[in-house]
Short mmCIF file of C-alpha atoms and ligand atoms in Angstrom, two decimals:
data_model
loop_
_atom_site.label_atom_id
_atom_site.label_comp_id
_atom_site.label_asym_id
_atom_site.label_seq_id
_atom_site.Cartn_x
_atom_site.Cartn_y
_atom_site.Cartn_z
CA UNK A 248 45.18 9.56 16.17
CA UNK A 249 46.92 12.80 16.37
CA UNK A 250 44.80 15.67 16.60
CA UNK A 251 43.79 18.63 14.06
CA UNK A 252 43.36 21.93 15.66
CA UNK A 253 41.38 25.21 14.45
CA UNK A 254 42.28 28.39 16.30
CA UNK A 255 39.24 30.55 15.87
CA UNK A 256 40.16 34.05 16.06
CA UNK A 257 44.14 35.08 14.61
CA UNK A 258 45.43 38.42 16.39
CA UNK A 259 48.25 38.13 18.73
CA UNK A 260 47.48 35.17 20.50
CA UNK A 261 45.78 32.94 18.06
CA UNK A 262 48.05 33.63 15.09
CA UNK A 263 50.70 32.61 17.66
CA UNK A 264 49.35 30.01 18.84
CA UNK A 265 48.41 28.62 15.39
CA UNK A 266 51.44 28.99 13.71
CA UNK A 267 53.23 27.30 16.67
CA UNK A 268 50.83 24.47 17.00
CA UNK A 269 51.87 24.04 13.08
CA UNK A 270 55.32 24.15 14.62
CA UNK A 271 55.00 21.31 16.89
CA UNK A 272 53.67 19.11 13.70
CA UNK A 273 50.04 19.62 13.79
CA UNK A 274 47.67 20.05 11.28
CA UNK A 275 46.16 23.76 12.14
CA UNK A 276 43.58 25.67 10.32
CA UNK A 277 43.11 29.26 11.43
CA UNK A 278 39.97 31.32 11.31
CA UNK A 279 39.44 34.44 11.21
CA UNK A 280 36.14 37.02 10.12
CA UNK A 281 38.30 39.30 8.68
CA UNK A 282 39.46 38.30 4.76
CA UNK A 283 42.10 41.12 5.18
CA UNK A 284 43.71 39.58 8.18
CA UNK A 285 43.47 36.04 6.51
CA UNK A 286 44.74 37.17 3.22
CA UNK A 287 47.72 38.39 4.64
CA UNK A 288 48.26 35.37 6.81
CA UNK A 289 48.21 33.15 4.13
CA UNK A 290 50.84 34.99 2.19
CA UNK A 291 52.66 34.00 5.49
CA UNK A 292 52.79 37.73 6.21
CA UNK A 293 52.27 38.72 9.75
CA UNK A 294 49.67 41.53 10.16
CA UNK A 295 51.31 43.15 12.91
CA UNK A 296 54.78 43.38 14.38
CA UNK A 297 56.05 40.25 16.94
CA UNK A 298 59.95 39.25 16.37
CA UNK A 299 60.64 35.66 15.28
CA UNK A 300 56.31 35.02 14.54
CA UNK A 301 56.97 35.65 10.47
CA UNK A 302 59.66 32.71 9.88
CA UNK A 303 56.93 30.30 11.80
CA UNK A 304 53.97 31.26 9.86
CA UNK A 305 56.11 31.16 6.52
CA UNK A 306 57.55 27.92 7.35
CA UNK A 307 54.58 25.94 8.56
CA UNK A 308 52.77 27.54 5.44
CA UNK A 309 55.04 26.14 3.24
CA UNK A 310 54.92 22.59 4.48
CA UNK A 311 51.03 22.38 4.16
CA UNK A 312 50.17 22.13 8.00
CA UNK A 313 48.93 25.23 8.66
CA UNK A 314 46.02 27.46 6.34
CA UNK A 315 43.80 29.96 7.33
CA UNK A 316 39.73 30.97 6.38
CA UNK A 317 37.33 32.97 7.27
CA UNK A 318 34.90 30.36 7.00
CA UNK A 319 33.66 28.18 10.14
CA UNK A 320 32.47 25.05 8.28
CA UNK A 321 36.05 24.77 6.76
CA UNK A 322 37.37 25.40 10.20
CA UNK A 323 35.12 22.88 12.24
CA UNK A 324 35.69 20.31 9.44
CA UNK A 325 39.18 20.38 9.56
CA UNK A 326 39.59 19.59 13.22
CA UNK A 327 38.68 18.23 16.11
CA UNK A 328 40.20 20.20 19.16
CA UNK A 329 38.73 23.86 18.76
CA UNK A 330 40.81 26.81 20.11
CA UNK A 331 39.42 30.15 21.32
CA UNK A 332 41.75 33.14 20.75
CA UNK A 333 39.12 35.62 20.02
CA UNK A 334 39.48 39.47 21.70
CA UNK A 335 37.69 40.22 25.23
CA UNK A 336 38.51 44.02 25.11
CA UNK A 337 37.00 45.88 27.67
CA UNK A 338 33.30 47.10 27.16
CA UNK A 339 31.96 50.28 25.99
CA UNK A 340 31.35 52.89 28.98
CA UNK A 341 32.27 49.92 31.54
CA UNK A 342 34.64 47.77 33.27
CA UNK A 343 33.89 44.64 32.99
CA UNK A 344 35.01 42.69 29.69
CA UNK A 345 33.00 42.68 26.26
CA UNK A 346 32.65 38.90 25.76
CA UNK A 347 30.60 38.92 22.63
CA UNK A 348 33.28 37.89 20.37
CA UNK A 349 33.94 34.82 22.78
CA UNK A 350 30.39 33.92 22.70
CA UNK A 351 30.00 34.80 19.43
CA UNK A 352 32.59 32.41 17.95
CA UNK A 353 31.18 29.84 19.84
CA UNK A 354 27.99 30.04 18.68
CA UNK A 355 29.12 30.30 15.01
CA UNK A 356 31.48 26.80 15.27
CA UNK A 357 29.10 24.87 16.86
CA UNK A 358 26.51 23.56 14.37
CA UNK A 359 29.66 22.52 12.48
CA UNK A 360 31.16 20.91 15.54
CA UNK A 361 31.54 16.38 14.99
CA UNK A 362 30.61 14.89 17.93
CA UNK A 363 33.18 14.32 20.03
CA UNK A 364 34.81 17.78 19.58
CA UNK A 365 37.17 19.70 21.73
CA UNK A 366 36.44 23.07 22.60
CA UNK A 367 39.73 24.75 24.45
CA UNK A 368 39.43 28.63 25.67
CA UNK A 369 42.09 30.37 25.78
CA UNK A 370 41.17 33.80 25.47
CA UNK A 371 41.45 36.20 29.13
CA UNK A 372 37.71 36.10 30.38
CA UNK A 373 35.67 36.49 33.71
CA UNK A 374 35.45 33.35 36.26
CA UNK A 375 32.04 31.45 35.11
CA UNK A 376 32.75 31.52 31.36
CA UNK A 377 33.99 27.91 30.67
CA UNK A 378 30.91 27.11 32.42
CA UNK A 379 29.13 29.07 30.67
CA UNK A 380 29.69 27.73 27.49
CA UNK A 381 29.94 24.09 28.47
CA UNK A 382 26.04 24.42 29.34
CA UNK A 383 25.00 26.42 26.22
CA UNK A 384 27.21 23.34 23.91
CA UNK A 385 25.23 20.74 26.32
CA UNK A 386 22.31 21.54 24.87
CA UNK A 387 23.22 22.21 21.25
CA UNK A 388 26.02 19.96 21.18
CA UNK A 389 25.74 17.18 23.48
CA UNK A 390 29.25 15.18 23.18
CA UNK A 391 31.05 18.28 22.54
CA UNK A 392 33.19 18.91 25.46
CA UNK A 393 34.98 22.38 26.78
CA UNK A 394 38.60 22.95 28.61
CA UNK A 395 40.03 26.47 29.68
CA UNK A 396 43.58 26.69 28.98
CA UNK A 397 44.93 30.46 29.58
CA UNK A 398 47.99 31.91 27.52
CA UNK A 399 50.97 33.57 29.13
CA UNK A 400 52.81 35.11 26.20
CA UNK A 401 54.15 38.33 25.91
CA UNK A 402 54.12 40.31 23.17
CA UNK A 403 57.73 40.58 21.88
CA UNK A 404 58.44 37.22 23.65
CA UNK A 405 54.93 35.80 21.92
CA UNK A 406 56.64 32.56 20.13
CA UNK A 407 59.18 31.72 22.64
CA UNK A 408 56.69 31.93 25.33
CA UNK A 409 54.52 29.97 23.33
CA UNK A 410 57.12 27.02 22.65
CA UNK A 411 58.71 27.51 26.19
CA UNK A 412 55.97 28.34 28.72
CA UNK A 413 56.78 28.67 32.72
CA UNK A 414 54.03 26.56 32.77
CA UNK A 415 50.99 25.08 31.39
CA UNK A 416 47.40 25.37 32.89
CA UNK A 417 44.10 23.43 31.88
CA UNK A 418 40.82 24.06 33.27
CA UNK A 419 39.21 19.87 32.63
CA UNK A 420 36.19 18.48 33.98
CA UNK A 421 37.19 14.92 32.33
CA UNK A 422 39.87 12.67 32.37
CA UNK A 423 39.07 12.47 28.37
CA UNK A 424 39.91 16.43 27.90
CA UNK A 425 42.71 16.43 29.97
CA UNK A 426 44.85 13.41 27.78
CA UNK A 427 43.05 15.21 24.45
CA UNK A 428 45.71 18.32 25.82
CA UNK A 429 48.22 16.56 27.07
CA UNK A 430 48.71 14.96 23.72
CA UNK A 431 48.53 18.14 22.10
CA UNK A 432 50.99 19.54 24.55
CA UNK A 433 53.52 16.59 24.61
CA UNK A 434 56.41 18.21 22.58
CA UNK A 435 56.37 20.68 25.68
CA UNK A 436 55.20 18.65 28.37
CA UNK A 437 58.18 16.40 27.43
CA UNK A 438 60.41 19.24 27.97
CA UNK A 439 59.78 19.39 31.52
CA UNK A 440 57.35 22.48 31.46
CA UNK A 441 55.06 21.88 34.30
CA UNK A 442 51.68 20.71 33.73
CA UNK A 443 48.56 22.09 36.00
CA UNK A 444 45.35 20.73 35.71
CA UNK A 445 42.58 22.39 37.75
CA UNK A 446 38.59 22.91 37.45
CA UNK A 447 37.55 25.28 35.20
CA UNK A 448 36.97 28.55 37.60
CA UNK A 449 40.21 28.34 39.14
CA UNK A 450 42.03 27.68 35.32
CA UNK A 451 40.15 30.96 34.52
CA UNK A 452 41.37 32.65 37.86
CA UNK A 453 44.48 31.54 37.64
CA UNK A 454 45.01 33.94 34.48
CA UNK A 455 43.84 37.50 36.01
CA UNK A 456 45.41 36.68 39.01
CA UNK A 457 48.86 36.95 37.14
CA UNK A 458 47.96 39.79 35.67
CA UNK A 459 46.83 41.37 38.19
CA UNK A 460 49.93 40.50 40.27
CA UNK A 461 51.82 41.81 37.79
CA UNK A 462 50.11 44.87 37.38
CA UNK A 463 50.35 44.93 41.44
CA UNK A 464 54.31 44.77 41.19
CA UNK A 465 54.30 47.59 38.40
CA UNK A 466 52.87 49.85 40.63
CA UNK A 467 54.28 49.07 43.80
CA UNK A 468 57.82 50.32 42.55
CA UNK A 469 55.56 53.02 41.07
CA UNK A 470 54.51 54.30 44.24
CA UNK A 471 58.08 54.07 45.56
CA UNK A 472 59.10 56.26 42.75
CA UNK A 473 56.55 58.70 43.99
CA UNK A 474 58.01 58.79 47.62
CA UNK A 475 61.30 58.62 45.99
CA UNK A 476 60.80 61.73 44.30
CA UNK A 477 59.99 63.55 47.86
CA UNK A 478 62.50 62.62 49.32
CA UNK A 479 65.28 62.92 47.11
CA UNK A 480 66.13 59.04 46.76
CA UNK A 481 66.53 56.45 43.83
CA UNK A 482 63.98 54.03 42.61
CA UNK A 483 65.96 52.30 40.35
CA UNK A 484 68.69 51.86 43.37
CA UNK A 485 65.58 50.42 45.59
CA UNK A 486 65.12 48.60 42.97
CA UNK A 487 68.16 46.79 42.67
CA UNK A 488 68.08 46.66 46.53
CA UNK A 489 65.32 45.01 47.38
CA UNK A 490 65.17 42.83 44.15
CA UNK A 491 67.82 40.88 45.79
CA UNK A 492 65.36 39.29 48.17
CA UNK A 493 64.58 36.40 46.10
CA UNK A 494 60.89 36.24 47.61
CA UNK A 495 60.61 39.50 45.77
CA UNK A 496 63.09 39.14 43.05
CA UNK A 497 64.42 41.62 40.08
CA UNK A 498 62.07 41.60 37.37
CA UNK A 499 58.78 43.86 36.88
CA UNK A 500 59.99 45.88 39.45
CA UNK A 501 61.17 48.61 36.57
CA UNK A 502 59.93 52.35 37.76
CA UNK A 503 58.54 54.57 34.86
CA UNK A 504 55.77 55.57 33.07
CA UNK A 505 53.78 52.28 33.89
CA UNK A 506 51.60 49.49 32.19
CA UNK A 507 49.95 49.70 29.08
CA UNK A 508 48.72 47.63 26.26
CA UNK A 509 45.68 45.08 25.59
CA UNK A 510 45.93 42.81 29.31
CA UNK A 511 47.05 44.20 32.24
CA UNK A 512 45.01 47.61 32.40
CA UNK A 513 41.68 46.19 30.84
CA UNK A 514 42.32 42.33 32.85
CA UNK A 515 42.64 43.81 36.26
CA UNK A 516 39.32 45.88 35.33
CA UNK A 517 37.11 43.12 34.12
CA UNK A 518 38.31 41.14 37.28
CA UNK A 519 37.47 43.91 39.65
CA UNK A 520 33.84 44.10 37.10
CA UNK A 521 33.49 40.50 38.16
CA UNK A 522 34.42 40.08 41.61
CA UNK A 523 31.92 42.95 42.31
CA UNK A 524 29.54 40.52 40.48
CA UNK A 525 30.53 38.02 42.82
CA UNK A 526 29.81 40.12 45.59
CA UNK A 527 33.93 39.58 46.54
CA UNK A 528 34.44 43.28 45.50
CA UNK A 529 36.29 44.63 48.55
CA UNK A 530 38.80 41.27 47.99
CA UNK A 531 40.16 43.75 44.99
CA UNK A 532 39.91 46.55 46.17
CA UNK A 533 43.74 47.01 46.08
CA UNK A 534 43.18 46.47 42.35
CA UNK A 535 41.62 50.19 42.10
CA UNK A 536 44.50 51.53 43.89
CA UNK A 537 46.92 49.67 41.68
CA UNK A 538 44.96 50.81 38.63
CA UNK A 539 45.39 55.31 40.04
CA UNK A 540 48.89 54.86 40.87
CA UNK A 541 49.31 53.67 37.38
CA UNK A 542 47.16 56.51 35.90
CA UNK A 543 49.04 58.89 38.07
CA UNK A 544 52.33 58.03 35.95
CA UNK A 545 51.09 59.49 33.03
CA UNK A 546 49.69 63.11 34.49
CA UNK A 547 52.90 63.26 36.18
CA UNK A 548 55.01 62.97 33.45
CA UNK A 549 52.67 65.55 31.40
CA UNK A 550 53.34 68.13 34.66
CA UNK A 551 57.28 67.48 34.83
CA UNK A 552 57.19 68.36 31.32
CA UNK A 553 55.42 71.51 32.07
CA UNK A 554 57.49 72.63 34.31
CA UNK A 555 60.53 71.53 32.50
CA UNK A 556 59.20 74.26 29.79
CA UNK A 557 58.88 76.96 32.61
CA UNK A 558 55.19 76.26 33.16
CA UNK A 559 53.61 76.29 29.42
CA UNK A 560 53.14 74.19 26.56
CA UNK A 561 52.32 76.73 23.91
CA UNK A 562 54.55 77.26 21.14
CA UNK A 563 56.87 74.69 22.30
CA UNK A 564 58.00 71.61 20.19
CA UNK A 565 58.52 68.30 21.78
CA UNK A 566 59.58 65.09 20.67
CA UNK A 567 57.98 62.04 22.43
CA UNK A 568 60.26 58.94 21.34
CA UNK A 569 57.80 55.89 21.74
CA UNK A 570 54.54 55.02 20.51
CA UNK A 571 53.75 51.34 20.89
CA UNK A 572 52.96 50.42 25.08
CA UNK A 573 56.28 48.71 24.96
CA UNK A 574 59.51 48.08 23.11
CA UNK A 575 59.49 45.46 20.30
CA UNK A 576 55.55 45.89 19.55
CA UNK A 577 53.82 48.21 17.42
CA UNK A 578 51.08 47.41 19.85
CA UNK A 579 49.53 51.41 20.45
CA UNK A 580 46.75 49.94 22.37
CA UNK A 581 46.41 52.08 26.32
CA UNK A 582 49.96 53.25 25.29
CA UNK A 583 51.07 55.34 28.10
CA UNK A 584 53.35 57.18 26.00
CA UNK A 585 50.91 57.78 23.35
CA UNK A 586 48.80 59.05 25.93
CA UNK A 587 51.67 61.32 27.54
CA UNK A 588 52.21 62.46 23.81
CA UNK A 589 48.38 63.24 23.16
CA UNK A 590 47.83 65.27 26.56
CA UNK A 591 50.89 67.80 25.90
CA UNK A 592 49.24 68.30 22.07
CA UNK A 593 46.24 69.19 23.57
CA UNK A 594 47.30 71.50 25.94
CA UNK A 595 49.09 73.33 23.38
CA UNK A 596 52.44 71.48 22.48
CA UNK A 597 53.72 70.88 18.96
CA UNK A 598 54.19 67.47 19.38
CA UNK A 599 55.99 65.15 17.20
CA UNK A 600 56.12 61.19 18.33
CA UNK A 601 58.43 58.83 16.99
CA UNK A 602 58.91 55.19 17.11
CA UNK A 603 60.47 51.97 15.31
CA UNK A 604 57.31 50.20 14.40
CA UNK A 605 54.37 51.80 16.02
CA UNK A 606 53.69 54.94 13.62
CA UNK A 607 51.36 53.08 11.73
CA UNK A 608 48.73 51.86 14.03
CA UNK A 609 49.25 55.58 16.13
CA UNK A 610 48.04 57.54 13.54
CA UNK A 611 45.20 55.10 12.81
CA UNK A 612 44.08 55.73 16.25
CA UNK A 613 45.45 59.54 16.91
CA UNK A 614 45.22 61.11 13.04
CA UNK A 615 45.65 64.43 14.26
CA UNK A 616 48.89 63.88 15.72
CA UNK A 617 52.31 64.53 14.05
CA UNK A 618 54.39 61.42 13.17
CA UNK A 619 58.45 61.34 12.20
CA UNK A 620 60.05 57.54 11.49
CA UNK A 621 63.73 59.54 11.63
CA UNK A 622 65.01 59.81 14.96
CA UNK A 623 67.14 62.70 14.19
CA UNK A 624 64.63 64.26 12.12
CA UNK A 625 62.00 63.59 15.03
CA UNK A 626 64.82 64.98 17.60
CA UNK A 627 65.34 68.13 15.44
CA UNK A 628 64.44 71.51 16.78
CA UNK A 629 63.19 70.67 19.96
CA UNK A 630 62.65 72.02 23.32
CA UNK A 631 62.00 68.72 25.78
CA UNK A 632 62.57 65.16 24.90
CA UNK A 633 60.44 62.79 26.32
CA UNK A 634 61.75 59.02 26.38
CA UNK A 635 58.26 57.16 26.79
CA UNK A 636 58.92 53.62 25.46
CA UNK A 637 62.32 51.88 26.24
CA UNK A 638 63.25 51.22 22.54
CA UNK A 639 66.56 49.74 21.95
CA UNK A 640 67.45 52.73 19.09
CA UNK A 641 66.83 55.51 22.21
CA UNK A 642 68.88 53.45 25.11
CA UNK A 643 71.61 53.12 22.66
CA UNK A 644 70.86 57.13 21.31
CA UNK A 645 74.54 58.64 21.49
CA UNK A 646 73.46 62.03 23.79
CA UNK A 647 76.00 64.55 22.00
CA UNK A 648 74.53 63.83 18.56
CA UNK A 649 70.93 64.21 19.69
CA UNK A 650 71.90 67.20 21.36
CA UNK A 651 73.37 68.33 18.29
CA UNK A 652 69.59 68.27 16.86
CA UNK A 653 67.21 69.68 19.63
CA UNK A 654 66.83 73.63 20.28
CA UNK A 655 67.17 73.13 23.84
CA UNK A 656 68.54 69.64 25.44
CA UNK A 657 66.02 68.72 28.41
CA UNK A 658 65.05 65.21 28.54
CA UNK A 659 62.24 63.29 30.91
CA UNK A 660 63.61 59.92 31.18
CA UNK A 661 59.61 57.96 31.43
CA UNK A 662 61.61 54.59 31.43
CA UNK A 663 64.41 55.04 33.57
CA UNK A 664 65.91 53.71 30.51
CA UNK A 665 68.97 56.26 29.95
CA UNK A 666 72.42 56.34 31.65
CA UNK A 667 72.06 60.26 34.03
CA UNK A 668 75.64 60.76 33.79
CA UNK A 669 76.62 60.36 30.22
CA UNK A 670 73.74 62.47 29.15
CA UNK A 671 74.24 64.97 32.01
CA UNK A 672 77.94 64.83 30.71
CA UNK A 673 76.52 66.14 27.28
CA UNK A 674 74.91 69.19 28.33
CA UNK A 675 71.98 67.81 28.81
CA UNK A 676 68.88 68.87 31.47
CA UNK A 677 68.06 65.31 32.53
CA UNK A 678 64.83 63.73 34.65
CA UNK A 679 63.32 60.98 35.06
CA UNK A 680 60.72 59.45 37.08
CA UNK A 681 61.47 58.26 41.02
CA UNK A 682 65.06 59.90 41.00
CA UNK A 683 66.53 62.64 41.92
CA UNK A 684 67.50 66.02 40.00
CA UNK A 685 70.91 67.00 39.23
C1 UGA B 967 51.10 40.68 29.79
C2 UGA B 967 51.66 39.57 30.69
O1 UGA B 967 53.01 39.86 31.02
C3 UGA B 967 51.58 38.21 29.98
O2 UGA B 967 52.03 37.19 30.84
C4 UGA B 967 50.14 37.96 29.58
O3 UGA B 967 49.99 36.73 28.89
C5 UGA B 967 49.66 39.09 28.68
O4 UGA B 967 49.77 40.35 29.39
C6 UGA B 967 48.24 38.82 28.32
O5 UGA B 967 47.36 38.86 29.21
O6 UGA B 967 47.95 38.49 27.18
P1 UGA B 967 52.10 42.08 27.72
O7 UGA B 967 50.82 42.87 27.77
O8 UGA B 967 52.60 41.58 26.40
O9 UGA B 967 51.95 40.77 28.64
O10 UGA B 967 53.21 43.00 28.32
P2 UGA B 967 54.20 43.03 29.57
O11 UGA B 967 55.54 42.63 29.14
O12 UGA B 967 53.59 42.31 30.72
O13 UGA B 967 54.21 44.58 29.87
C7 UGA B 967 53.01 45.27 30.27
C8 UGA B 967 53.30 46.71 30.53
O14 UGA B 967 53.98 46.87 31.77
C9 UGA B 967 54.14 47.44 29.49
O15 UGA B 967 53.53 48.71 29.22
C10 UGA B 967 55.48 47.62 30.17
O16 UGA B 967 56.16 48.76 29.71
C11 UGA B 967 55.07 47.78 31.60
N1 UGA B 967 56.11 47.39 32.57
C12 UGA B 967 56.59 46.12 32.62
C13 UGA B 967 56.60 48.34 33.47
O17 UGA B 967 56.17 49.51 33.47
N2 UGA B 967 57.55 47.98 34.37
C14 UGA B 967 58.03 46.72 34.44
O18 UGA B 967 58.90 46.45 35.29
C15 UGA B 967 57.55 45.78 33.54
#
């Protein structure tokens, strides 16, 4: 029999993952607490920005396989393989990860749960959680069976990635889980996409070790770009160089103003939280390191601007073009441009920020600030520039009509994202992070 699914919890991973479950032909029923959220998704109206994610949701609407609620019963009913896309942001004052929302949702499905039931994680959580849960369902649930299963997917990328993974990993401790996923997978499995199947610590593992390796290769090239900068030399031509090695290879190896967003700064925490649980704290050590070089990027930036303004902020208007942690996302969360853009206003800078779709969900978080949608507008009267997410609109800006706005054209370059000459050729100042100056 071909299985229903619920996704329990619909932000960026679970309304992705419902809506391309739906895609694949199942029957989905999304959950969410919040009506608002679940209003909107039933309209087939995406509640925040990922390209490609609206014509999936519409679609799948439309032919009946996927709804949404807010209420568990309906969800549990409706299904029998449970998915876990709920938040683990990190907690309060600490490190490690706030799991309540996992927990939580668990605790809400399962007196609705048929025996029999599937419960698949998928949500970014500390090493021990599958666990975990599989021994609080034992004894409220007994027949009700768990599987970790982490997601890959990128914002900006979140429906491809989805559809297309590198790879798929479950976290089984029966034979009867592991078909329950491979059925659900099939359409992908069927494409090739490898299939991993593992215990449940090392599925978990397997998930903030990626991150964190990721997070590891940001700031490597961030580091260079520090000793790049004292000696005069090029990150982005180390870059190139060295990314021809295919044992370290091109990609994440772009210099700039560093990670942001809701995984990589908050998953490498929790898993240092964790490990020092473990008592394998000095094993991620690094990790700290990794997280100050990072860190580092932003208070740089905020002191090249200084001294691009001859040493002080006050009465000086910059433009900060980029709000959301990374292009094609209005996703503000640990932005490190918003951040850049929030230290200069409060040491004195009139500070305007601009971006394609983040505006909204900046000044729900940062009110005070000043907001402009209109590059030019944003760009007008200026005194610095500074280029903090790699936007499409600003790597195609033409440099002789923004200079054509600003009061004085000096630009810091956050993302190594802008061609030196052509803007150098305009008359602007240019700098940018691990290169040299003109
Ligand atoms: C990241 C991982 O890439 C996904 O595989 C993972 O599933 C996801 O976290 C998650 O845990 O849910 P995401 O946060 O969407 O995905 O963003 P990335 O594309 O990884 O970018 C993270 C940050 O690193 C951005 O701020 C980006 O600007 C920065 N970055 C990326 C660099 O500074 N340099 C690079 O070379 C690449």
């Amino acid at each position: 029999m071909t299985p229903r699914l619920s996704v329990i919890g619909t932000g960026y991973l679970g309304a992705t993952h419902a809506a391309c479950m739906a895609e694949l032909g199942f029957e989905v029923v999304g959950l969410d607490i919040s009506p608002a959220k679940v209003e909107l998704l039933t309209k087939g109206t995406v509640p925040f920005f990922e390209p490609g994610l609206g014509e999936v949701l519409a679609r799948n609407i439309a032919n009946g396989r996927l709804r949404f609620t807010t209420d568990f019963a309906e969800a549990a009913s409706g299904a029998d393989v449970h998915f876990i896309c709920v938040g683990t942001p990190q907690a309060a004052g600490a490190q490690k990860a706030d799991m309540s929302q996992v927990f939580g949702s668990v605790e809400q499905l399962a007196p609705h749960l048929s025996p029999g039931a599937l419960v698949v994680g998928k949500s970014t959580v500390p090493v021990g959680t599958a666990d975990e849960i599989a021994r609080r369902l034992a004894i409220s649930n007994p027949g009700v069976e768990v599987a970790w299963n982490p997601e890959f997917l990128r914002e900006g990328f979140a429906v491809n990635d989805t559809l297309h993974p590198d790879r798929l990993v479950v976290g089984v401790r029966s034979d009867r889980a592991e078909q329950r996923l491979r059925e659900v997978y099939a359409p992908i499995i069927n494409e090739g996409v490898p299939f991993l199947v593992m215990d449940f610590p090392t599925a978990e593992l397997v998930k903030v070790a990626a991150n964190s390796f990721l997070a590891t290769k940001i700031s490597f090239i961030n580091a260079m770009a520090e000793v790049c900068e004292a000696a005069g030399a090029d990150v982005t031509r180390l870059a190139e160089a060295i990314g021809y090695d295919p044992r370290i290879g091109n990609r994440f190896l772009a210099a700039g103003l560093g990670f942001g967003g809701g995984c990589l700064p908050k998953d490498i925490r929790a898993f240092m939280a964790r490990a020092g649980e473990l008592g394998a704290d000095e094993a991620l050590m690094f990790l700290r390191e990794v997280d100050q070089i990072n860190l580092r990027r932003r208070v740089h930036t905020v002191d090249l601007a200084r001294k691009a303004l001859d040493g002080s902020f006050i009465d000086k208007r910059i433009t900060v073009l980029g709000a959301s942690f990374k292009p094609d996302s209005d996703d503000v969360r640990d932005s490190p441009s918003l951040d850049v853009a929030v230290a200069m206003s409060n040491a004195g800078a009139d500070v305007v920020v601009n971006d394609p779709k983040g505006l909204d969900n900046a000044a729900r978080v940062y009110p005070h600030m000043a907001y402009e949608q209109d590059i030019m507008a944003a760009l007008s009267g200026s005194d610095l520039v500074v280029l903090g997410t790699e936007w499409r609109e600003y790597r195609e800006l033409d440099p002789a009509a923004a200079a054509a706005q600003v009061r004085s054209p000096r630009i810091i370059d956050g993302r190594n994202a802008l061609d030196p000459i052509a803007w150098r050729a305009a008359g602007w100042t240019y700098r940018a992070l691990g290169r040299p100056h003109a």
